[in-house]
Amino acid sequence: MFNILLDGLANMLATTLKDVQKEKNILVSFRNVVRVKVEAIDHETERINDDVFEWLNETQIIIQEVKNQTAQARKRHVDQNEIRKLRTEVMDQTVKYFYLHRPYLTRIPSLEHFSSENFVCFNSREKVSDQLLVALKDDNCYVIGLYGMHGSGKTTLVRAMAEKVKYLRIFHEVFYPKVTQNPNITKMQDEIADSLNMKFDKNSESGRAKGIFSTIESMNRQILVIFDDVRAKFNPEDIGIPCNSNHCKILFTTCCRKDCDLMYRQKDIQLDPLSIEESWTLFQKHSGIHGEDYSPSFDLLNVAREVASECEGLPRTIKDVGSSLTSKPIEEWKTTLDSLKHSMAEWQIFLSFRGEDTRNSFTGFLYQALSQGGFKTFLDHGGLHTGDQISPSILNAIEASRLSIIILSKNYANSSWCLEELVKIMECMKLKNQLVWPIFYKVKPSDIRHLRNSYGRDMARHENNFEINSERVQKWRKALFEVSNLSGKVYTTGYEYEFIQKIVEDANCIRSRLQIRRTEIRT
């Protein structure tokens, strides 16, 4: 029908530039209709169909061509054949409008659709994926860090996100150079070169890096480079990956926030463990405890919920443990529960203290008393520290402890090391359900809470050094406020050995919770 209409119009109308202008105005009106509908879509949940984008691009080119011919007509005689051909193009493009796919958009599938694994996108994961998407679309954000505990699902999430951003045409290609504990620059350069279908003219690392850099900068398509599980510092530009380019973005993952400092980046995003209910939902899925052929008893359901809780919200642990218990008797569930309770820590107690204040007095005596009481206690024997970066071994020891005892002495906040320890301890209390006992050693909790006296002076110094609104200082302030509100013990005067003995007695009362006996999880 449209072809007949087109032929009829072609025979009836004289082929003049004025006629072309009329046809162009009709095409412009159709284009404006499509633009309005495209601009009204929700880009978070909807995607424009390919044929709509193609039609808009073609239409814009033809409209511009008509404008160019009109401008030239004022200066010279226009060939009638050219005008006739242009009018046909305009009318053909108008006809294409009626064949556009309607509606103009397609619903964006959920994140599960983009994962090749058995991935469940809970609310907590959807929130992080939304943050990642915003950062990846941000023109001023070139390097993004995603951090979360080992087994929290970072790799699965970023691989699903990689497929999603390709589907959304934010990136055309995604590269995954392998990251080792000691990054091998040459090997990563080889992997990137293979992905780019390029060969090196030079064999030196710097020469190869320049070649990769030049190739990426000359590309007319967007690429995303993902460095998964970064554990050691390296500069992507040493490989040839630009860190400030309109053609390339970098996404890397690490196990903790401190490791993000290994890489220069504009944005950090945290992937928390699953919530209790999310953990239970995922555990049911992998254990099959509510399957069609499974009728668990009330007692087994209670044990199962405890097992799911002990997996600490880590999807990998939940999947492995749940799968290992499918169709097993309740005795094996109880054995696994006992194993989980006592296998996730290396230390029973971690002592956080200001060395200059109490190492050779209160803290030293407390450590001795706890050790004699049979508690595996971590005490940093390193002495004085230089610099303001806490060592990874200290952070690991905090994570691998059941209970942290914080000796908040007069000069505790003077040390950035102590404050970093405190931030990590409070983080583990929230995320890993660890116990925290503050000891207010010759200081008032209110002085810490309101930053008075020595705590006020020390924090003022930190604020001067790091700027008052720096993210680091704000975390220190928050951690001090939180710990000051915990129920703890206050020591002012009296026999210290009696005070210490009371701490040991309290630890004995929860000894079963502090056990770290290691047994293998049955599979």
XYZ file of C-alpha atoms in Angstrom:
523
model
C 0.000 0.000 0.000
C 2.784 2.380 0.908
C 4.626 1.628 -2.344
C 1.503 2.464 -4.340
C 1.129 5.674 -2.368
C 4.765 6.496 -2.990
C 4.480 5.959 -6.770
C 1.332 8.032 -6.936
C 2.915 10.909 -5.096
C 5.943 10.756 -7.322
C 3.761 11.079 -10.480
C 1.461 13.751 -9.156
C 4.004 16.156 -7.675
C 6.549 18.184 -9.517
C 10.042 17.477 -8.415
C 11.149 20.799 -7.007
C 13.226 21.743 -4.003
C 10.094 23.221 -2.463
C 8.416 19.823 -2.692
C 11.427 18.206 -1.012
C 11.139 20.737 1.791
C 7.505 19.766 2.338
C 8.387 16.068 2.463
C 11.233 16.860 4.825
C 8.861 18.691 7.199
C 6.654 15.590 7.365
C 9.717 13.468 8.154
C 10.830 15.956 10.837
C 7.423 15.751 12.514
C 7.668 11.940 12.625
C 11.209 12.181 13.953
C 10.071 14.523 16.725
C 7.314 12.104 17.733
C 9.848 9.282 18.066
C 12.320 11.473 19.978
C 9.687 12.466 22.536
C 8.789 8.825 23.175
C 12.448 7.784 23.375
C 13.307 10.556 25.831
C 10.363 9.575 28.053
C 11.558 6.021 28.702
C 13.055 4.817 31.960
C 16.657 4.029 31.006
C 17.126 1.962 34.158
C 14.516 -0.604 33.142
C 13.961 -0.075 29.401
C 16.113 -0.253 26.278
C 15.534 1.396 22.890
C 15.130 -1.113 20.057
C 17.887 -1.250 17.436
C 15.643 -0.329 14.490
C 14.537 2.860 16.270
C 18.142 3.998 16.768
C 18.981 3.172 13.160
C 15.944 5.083 11.838
C 16.738 8.149 13.947
C 20.345 8.173 12.751
C 19.392 7.729 9.093
C 16.666 10.375 9.399
C 19.092 12.906 10.847
C 21.513 12.351 7.954
C 18.779 12.826 5.315
C 17.385 15.958 7.010
C 20.874 17.443 7.063
C 21.314 16.565 3.384
C 18.137 18.477 2.502
C 19.452 21.492 4.444
C 22.741 21.317 2.555
C 21.008 21.157 -0.834
C 18.805 24.099 0.097
C 21.846 26.153 1.047
C 23.602 25.267 -2.220
C 20.487 26.140 -4.271
C 20.909 29.785 -3.295
C 24.340 29.824 -4.938
C 23.914 27.653 -8.047
C 21.415 25.745 -10.179
C 20.527 22.359 -8.636
C 20.422 19.256 -10.821
C 16.834 17.967 -11.119
C 18.084 14.384 -10.921
C 19.740 15.114 -7.582
C 16.543 16.712 -6.290
C 14.456 13.783 -7.490
C 16.826 11.315 -5.836
C 16.821 13.288 -2.585
C 13.036 13.468 -2.530
C 12.839 9.702 -2.999
C 15.186 9.200 -0.051
C 13.072 11.465 2.154
C 9.840 9.698 1.202
C 11.413 6.252 1.643
C 12.544 7.252 5.115
C 9.032 8.489 5.884
C 7.593 5.137 4.847
C 10.097 3.342 7.114
C 8.555 5.175 10.040
C 5.408 3.068 9.729
C 7.442 -0.131 9.886
C 9.287 0.717 13.092
C 8.989 -1.841 15.880
C 6.333 -0.680 18.336
C 6.578 -0.102 21.171
C 9.964 1.536 20.619
C 11.486 -0.056 23.703
C 12.208 -3.427 25.264
C 12.206 -4.171 28.978
C 15.739 -4.731 30.279
C 16.007 -8.288 31.666
C 16.920 -8.816 35.322
C 20.575 -9.354 36.237
C 20.049 -13.126 36.481
C 19.492 -13.142 32.717
C 23.068 -11.969 32.137
C 24.745 -14.529 34.404
C 25.937 -17.902 33.133
C 25.987 -19.152 36.725
C 23.123 -20.054 39.042
C 22.917 -16.436 40.197
C 20.162 -14.986 42.381
C 19.952 -11.189 42.327
C 18.698 -10.339 45.808
C 17.801 -6.780 46.780
C 21.259 -6.238 48.259
C 22.877 -7.331 44.957
C 20.435 -5.282 42.880
C 21.393 -2.215 44.886
C 25.104 -2.751 44.249
C 24.517 -3.486 40.557
C 22.623 -0.195 40.269
C 25.569 1.623 41.890
C 27.956 -0.056 39.478
C 25.801 0.886 36.503
C 25.687 4.538 37.548
C 29.479 4.602 37.997
C 30.103 2.862 34.665
C 27.879 5.392 32.871
C 29.481 8.377 34.628
C 31.701 10.264 32.140
C 33.850 11.542 35.009
C 34.476 8.120 36.559
C 37.183 6.050 34.862
C 38.369 3.591 37.532
C 35.933 1.841 39.912
C 36.690 -0.444 42.856
C 34.300 -3.125 44.146
C 35.244 -4.651 47.485
C 33.730 -7.377 49.624
C 34.694 -10.381 51.721
C 36.171 -13.460 50.081
C 33.255 -15.538 48.784
C 30.770 -12.650 48.763
C 30.091 -13.072 45.032
C 32.116 -10.240 43.503
C 33.285 -12.243 40.482
C 29.798 -13.516 39.648
C 28.361 -10.024 39.991
C 30.922 -8.228 37.809
C 30.667 -10.871 35.076
C 26.890 -10.479 34.996
C 27.300 -6.699 34.941
C 29.760 -7.008 32.057
C 27.137 -8.761 29.947
C 24.497 -6.235 30.947
C 26.544 -3.170 29.943
C 27.286 -4.796 26.573
C 23.557 -5.408 26.096
C 22.891 -1.750 26.949
C 25.613 -0.661 24.474
C 27.493 1.191 27.207
C 30.536 -0.913 26.267
C 31.158 -2.913 23.119
C 33.798 -5.230 24.577
C 34.928 -6.410 28.013
C 38.451 -7.730 28.730
C 39.469 -9.866 31.714
C 43.277 -9.891 32.053
C 44.272 -12.459 34.676
C 45.501 -10.943 37.942
C 47.977 -12.964 40.024
C 49.254 -12.371 43.549
C 52.368 -10.793 42.005
C 50.950 -9.135 38.861
C 52.687 -10.237 35.658
C 52.632 -7.153 33.428
C 53.947 -8.955 30.340
C 51.346 -11.710 30.560
C 48.520 -9.222 31.004
C 49.825 -7.262 28.001
C 49.714 -10.456 25.918
C 46.101 -11.121 26.957
C 45.011 -7.552 26.142
C 46.831 -7.664 22.796
C 45.037 -10.907 21.885
C 41.692 -9.323 22.752
C 42.549 -6.304 20.585
C 43.839 -8.482 17.705
C 47.087 -6.543 17.702
C 50.753 -7.494 17.453
C 53.643 -5.753 19.172
C 56.317 -3.891 17.237
C 58.476 -3.650 20.351
C 59.262 -6.241 23.025
C 59.972 -3.988 26.004
C 57.164 -3.583 28.557
C 57.093 0.183 28.033
C 57.032 -0.205 24.235
C 54.236 -2.778 24.427
C 52.306 -0.514 26.821
C 52.527 2.377 24.349
C 51.221 0.128 21.591
C 48.204 -0.992 23.650
C 47.530 2.566 24.808
C 47.642 3.899 21.233
C 45.354 1.137 19.962
C 42.733 1.780 22.662
C 42.803 5.545 22.146
C 42.284 5.137 18.404
C 39.274 2.834 18.804
C 35.797 4.031 17.880
C 34.158 1.740 20.449
C 34.025 1.668 24.249
C 35.818 -1.061 26.224
C 35.698 -2.151 29.859
C 38.705 -3.813 31.504
C 38.005 -5.903 34.616
C 40.815 -6.791 37.036
C 39.308 -9.385 39.360
C 40.702 -10.108 42.847
C 43.493 -7.515 43.019
C 45.892 -8.309 45.879
C 49.014 -6.321 45.035
C 49.613 -2.816 43.789
C 50.169 -2.194 40.087
C 49.509 0.599 37.632
C 47.177 -0.287 34.715
C 49.028 2.265 32.595
C 52.158 0.089 32.887
C 50.139 -2.482 30.920
C 48.886 0.138 28.491
C 45.386 0.555 29.913
C 44.575 4.282 30.164
C 43.196 5.414 33.516
C 41.671 8.630 32.201
C 40.206 7.892 28.793
C 36.870 8.403 27.052
C 37.369 5.052 25.286
C 38.065 2.830 28.274
C 37.028 2.229 31.876
C 38.507 -0.012 34.545
C 36.634 -2.063 37.151
C 38.592 -4.003 39.756
C 37.617 -6.129 42.753
C 39.341 -6.622 46.107
C 38.525 -8.350 49.373
C 38.594 -5.270 51.615
C 38.422 -1.503 51.433
C 42.098 -1.100 52.297
C 43.074 -3.130 49.249
C 41.276 -0.556 47.099
C 44.089 1.805 48.044
C 46.373 -0.378 45.920
C 44.757 1.183 42.847
C 43.962 4.759 41.899
C 40.185 5.091 41.461
C 37.334 7.612 41.570
C 34.689 5.360 43.122
C 34.553 2.583 45.745
C 31.505 0.336 46.050
C 31.001 -2.198 48.849
C 29.401 -5.609 48.398
C 28.060 -6.637 51.810
C 27.237 -10.206 52.854
C 23.677 -11.336 52.287
C 21.079 -10.534 54.925
C 19.800 -13.305 57.210
C 16.663 -13.831 55.120
C 18.556 -13.654 51.823
C 21.010 -16.236 53.172
C 18.155 -18.510 54.194
C 16.483 -18.202 50.789
C 19.721 -19.061 48.971
C 20.479 -21.890 51.399
C 17.066 -23.466 50.786
C 17.691 -23.290 47.047
C 21.016 -25.167 47.215
C 20.205 -27.580 50.039
C 16.830 -28.531 48.582
C 15.376 -28.563 52.074
C 12.002 -27.397 50.788
C 12.041 -29.492 47.636
C 9.073 -31.541 46.440
C 10.557 -34.807 47.731
C 11.805 -33.404 51.034
C 9.699 -33.069 54.193
C 12.071 -31.811 56.895
C 11.219 -32.135 60.561
C 10.848 -29.148 62.830
C 14.207 -29.945 64.472
C 15.974 -30.180 61.108
C 14.558 -26.844 60.009
C 15.915 -25.215 63.166
C 19.367 -26.714 62.586
C 19.223 -25.694 58.919
C 18.515 -22.078 59.828
C 21.484 -22.111 62.208
C 23.719 -23.584 59.510
C 22.611 -20.902 57.048
C 23.332 -18.216 59.636
C 26.835 -19.575 60.320
C 27.701 -19.200 56.636
C 28.006 -15.483 57.426
C 26.053 -14.309 54.398
C 28.700 -15.502 51.912
C 27.051 -16.942 48.767
C 29.938 -19.265 47.974
C 29.911 -20.792 51.459
C 26.112 -21.052 51.422
C 26.171 -22.830 48.070
C 28.937 -25.274 49.054
C 27.535 -26.106 52.478
C 23.928 -26.324 51.278
C 24.817 -28.632 48.391
C 26.883 -30.877 50.681
C 23.905 -31.440 53.015
C 21.245 -32.276 50.437
C 19.259 -35.358 51.597
C 21.663 -35.959 54.517
C 20.405 -37.099 57.982
C 20.058 -34.573 60.780
C 23.207 -35.946 62.490
C 25.337 -34.724 59.601
C 23.622 -31.339 59.691
C 24.495 -31.018 63.387
C 28.099 -32.059 62.737
C 28.396 -29.448 60.014
C 26.851 -26.806 62.270
C 29.396 -27.567 64.996
C 32.178 -27.476 62.431
C 31.080 -24.098 61.072
C 30.840 -22.589 64.515
C 34.417 -23.493 65.300
C 36.192 -23.288 61.965
C 35.810 -19.708 60.832
C 38.412 -18.112 63.141
C 42.140 -18.425 63.796
C 42.230 -16.342 66.971
C 39.904 -16.316 69.930
C 40.790 -12.816 71.090
C 42.349 -9.796 69.390
C 43.848 -7.051 71.568
C 43.777 -3.505 70.203
C 45.848 -1.013 72.204
C 48.205 1.994 72.079
C 51.650 0.495 72.563
C 53.237 3.495 74.225
C 50.428 3.643 76.817
C 49.897 0.054 77.932
C 52.130 -2.470 76.126
C 54.445 -2.964 79.096
C 51.759 -2.590 81.747
C 48.022 -3.270 81.552
C 47.866 -4.812 78.059
C 50.970 -6.920 78.678
C 49.491 -8.320 81.894
C 46.096 -8.898 80.250
C 47.701 -10.805 77.387
C 49.609 -12.993 79.844
C 46.483 -13.723 81.887
C 44.412 -14.616 78.811
C 47.171 -16.848 77.445
C 47.530 -18.631 80.779
C 43.766 -19.055 80.782
C 44.064 -21.047 77.550
C 42.831 -18.388 75.125
C 44.550 -18.035 71.783
C 45.136 -14.287 71.847
C 46.609 -12.053 69.168
C 48.964 -9.332 70.385
C 50.930 -7.266 67.897
C 54.552 -7.641 68.957
C 55.759 -5.270 66.267
C 56.297 -2.370 68.617
C 56.217 1.166 67.237
C 54.945 1.587 63.675
C 55.973 4.088 61.039
C 53.600 5.646 58.553
C 49.829 5.746 58.802
C 48.903 2.603 56.861
C 47.935 -0.416 58.927
C 49.535 -3.703 57.884
C 47.440 -6.390 56.110
C 48.471 -8.939 58.761
C 46.741 -6.884 61.465
C 43.577 -6.561 59.384
C 43.598 -10.301 58.715
C 44.041 -11.045 62.428
C 41.031 -8.861 63.277
C 38.878 -10.650 60.697
C 40.049 -14.046 61.980
C 39.161 -13.377 65.636
C 36.062 -14.187 67.679
C 36.390 -11.336 70.183
C 38.182 -7.989 70.035
C 39.150 -6.289 73.289
C 39.900 -2.591 72.759
C 41.993 -0.894 75.439
C 40.941 2.726 75.025
C 43.723 4.549 76.839
C 44.590 8.246 76.939
C 46.588 8.304 73.697
C 44.698 5.619 71.739
C 43.288 8.130 69.231
C 46.757 9.630 68.758
C 47.634 6.668 66.546
C 46.156 6.350 63.042
C 47.037 2.635 63.285
C 44.792 2.247 66.322
C 41.978 4.155 64.632
C 42.223 1.969 61.522
C 42.108 -1.103 63.772
C 39.013 0.306 65.455
C 37.242 0.899 62.119
C 37.981 -2.665 61.059
C 36.834 -4.086 64.400
C 33.527 -2.217 64.245
C 33.065 -3.386 60.649
C 33.587 -7.024 61.679
C 31.186 -6.605 64.574
C 28.459 -5.617 62.098
C 29.285 -7.919 59.202
C 30.667 -10.997 60.957
C 28.793 -10.784 64.251
C 32.069 -10.619 66.185
C 32.140 -9.675 69.844
C 33.646 -6.350 70.903
C 34.587 -5.437 74.478
C 35.782 -1.859 75.049
C 37.997 -1.247 78.093
C 37.962 2.412 79.119
C 41.393 2.530 80.706
C 41.685 5.704 82.773
C 39.433 7.573 80.326
C 35.747 8.435 80.424
C 33.429 7.012 77.745
C 31.862 10.468 77.435
C 35.266 11.988 76.575
C 35.509 9.565 73.648
C 31.882 10.034 72.625
C 32.128 13.840 72.570
C 35.846 14.023 71.635
C 36.977 15.877 74.721
C 40.411 16.218 76.367
C 43.095 14.014 74.718
C 40.608 12.496 72.237
C 39.518 15.959 71.140
C 43.097 17.164 70.704
C 44.179 14.071 68.785
C 41.213 14.151 66.416
C 41.766 17.866 65.803
C 45.334 17.031 64.755
C 44.125 14.302 62.413
C 41.564 16.660 60.935
C 44.320 19.201 60.308
C 46.525 16.573 58.634
C 43.887 14.814 56.569
C 41.268 17.618 56.265
C 38.248 17.728 58.544
C 35.789 16.267 56.041
C 38.028 13.541 54.631
C 36.366 10.142 54.375
C 39.078 8.607 56.537
C 38.647 11.046 59.415
C 34.870 10.723 59.274
C 35.165 6.948 59.634
C 37.436 7.371 62.658
C 34.987 9.743 64.308
C 32.097 7.383 63.661
C 33.995 4.365 65.025
C 34.957 6.248 68.206
C 31.347 7.294 68.724
C 30.067 3.751 68.204
C 32.577 2.088 70.506
C 31.937 4.640 73.250
C 28.280 3.571 73.251
C 29.027 -0.118 73.703
C 28.739 -1.748 77.084
C 32.282 -2.035 78.394
C 34.423 -1.938 81.519
C 35.834 1.231 83.040
C 39.110 1.219 84.973
C 40.160 4.301 86.943
C 41.964 3.174 90.109
C 42.499 0.034 92.151
C 44.372 -3.228 91.699
C 44.833 -3.861 87.999
C 45.284 -7.615 88.486
C 41.789 -7.852 89.980
C 40.339 -5.910 87.044
C 42.213 -8.155 84.605
C 41.040 -11.281 86.399
C 37.427 -10.149 85.968
C 37.986 -9.824 82.212
C 39.389 -13.365 82.072
C 36.419 -14.669 84.072
C 33.998 -13.016 81.635
C 35.878 -14.595 78.727
C 35.565 -17.979 80.407
C 31.810 -17.516 80.594
C 31.631 -17.345 76.784
C 34.430 -19.828 76.088
C 32.172 -22.047 73.989
C 31.489 -19.130 71.662
C 35.195 -18.411 71.373
C 36.201 -21.946 70.427
C 38.173 -22.241 67.188
C 38.522 -26.012 66.999
C 39.003 -26.908 63.323
C 37.232 -29.847 61.724
C 36.523 -30.466 58.080
C 32.986 -29.892 56.775
C 31.632 -33.218 55.594
C 30.647 -33.391 51.953
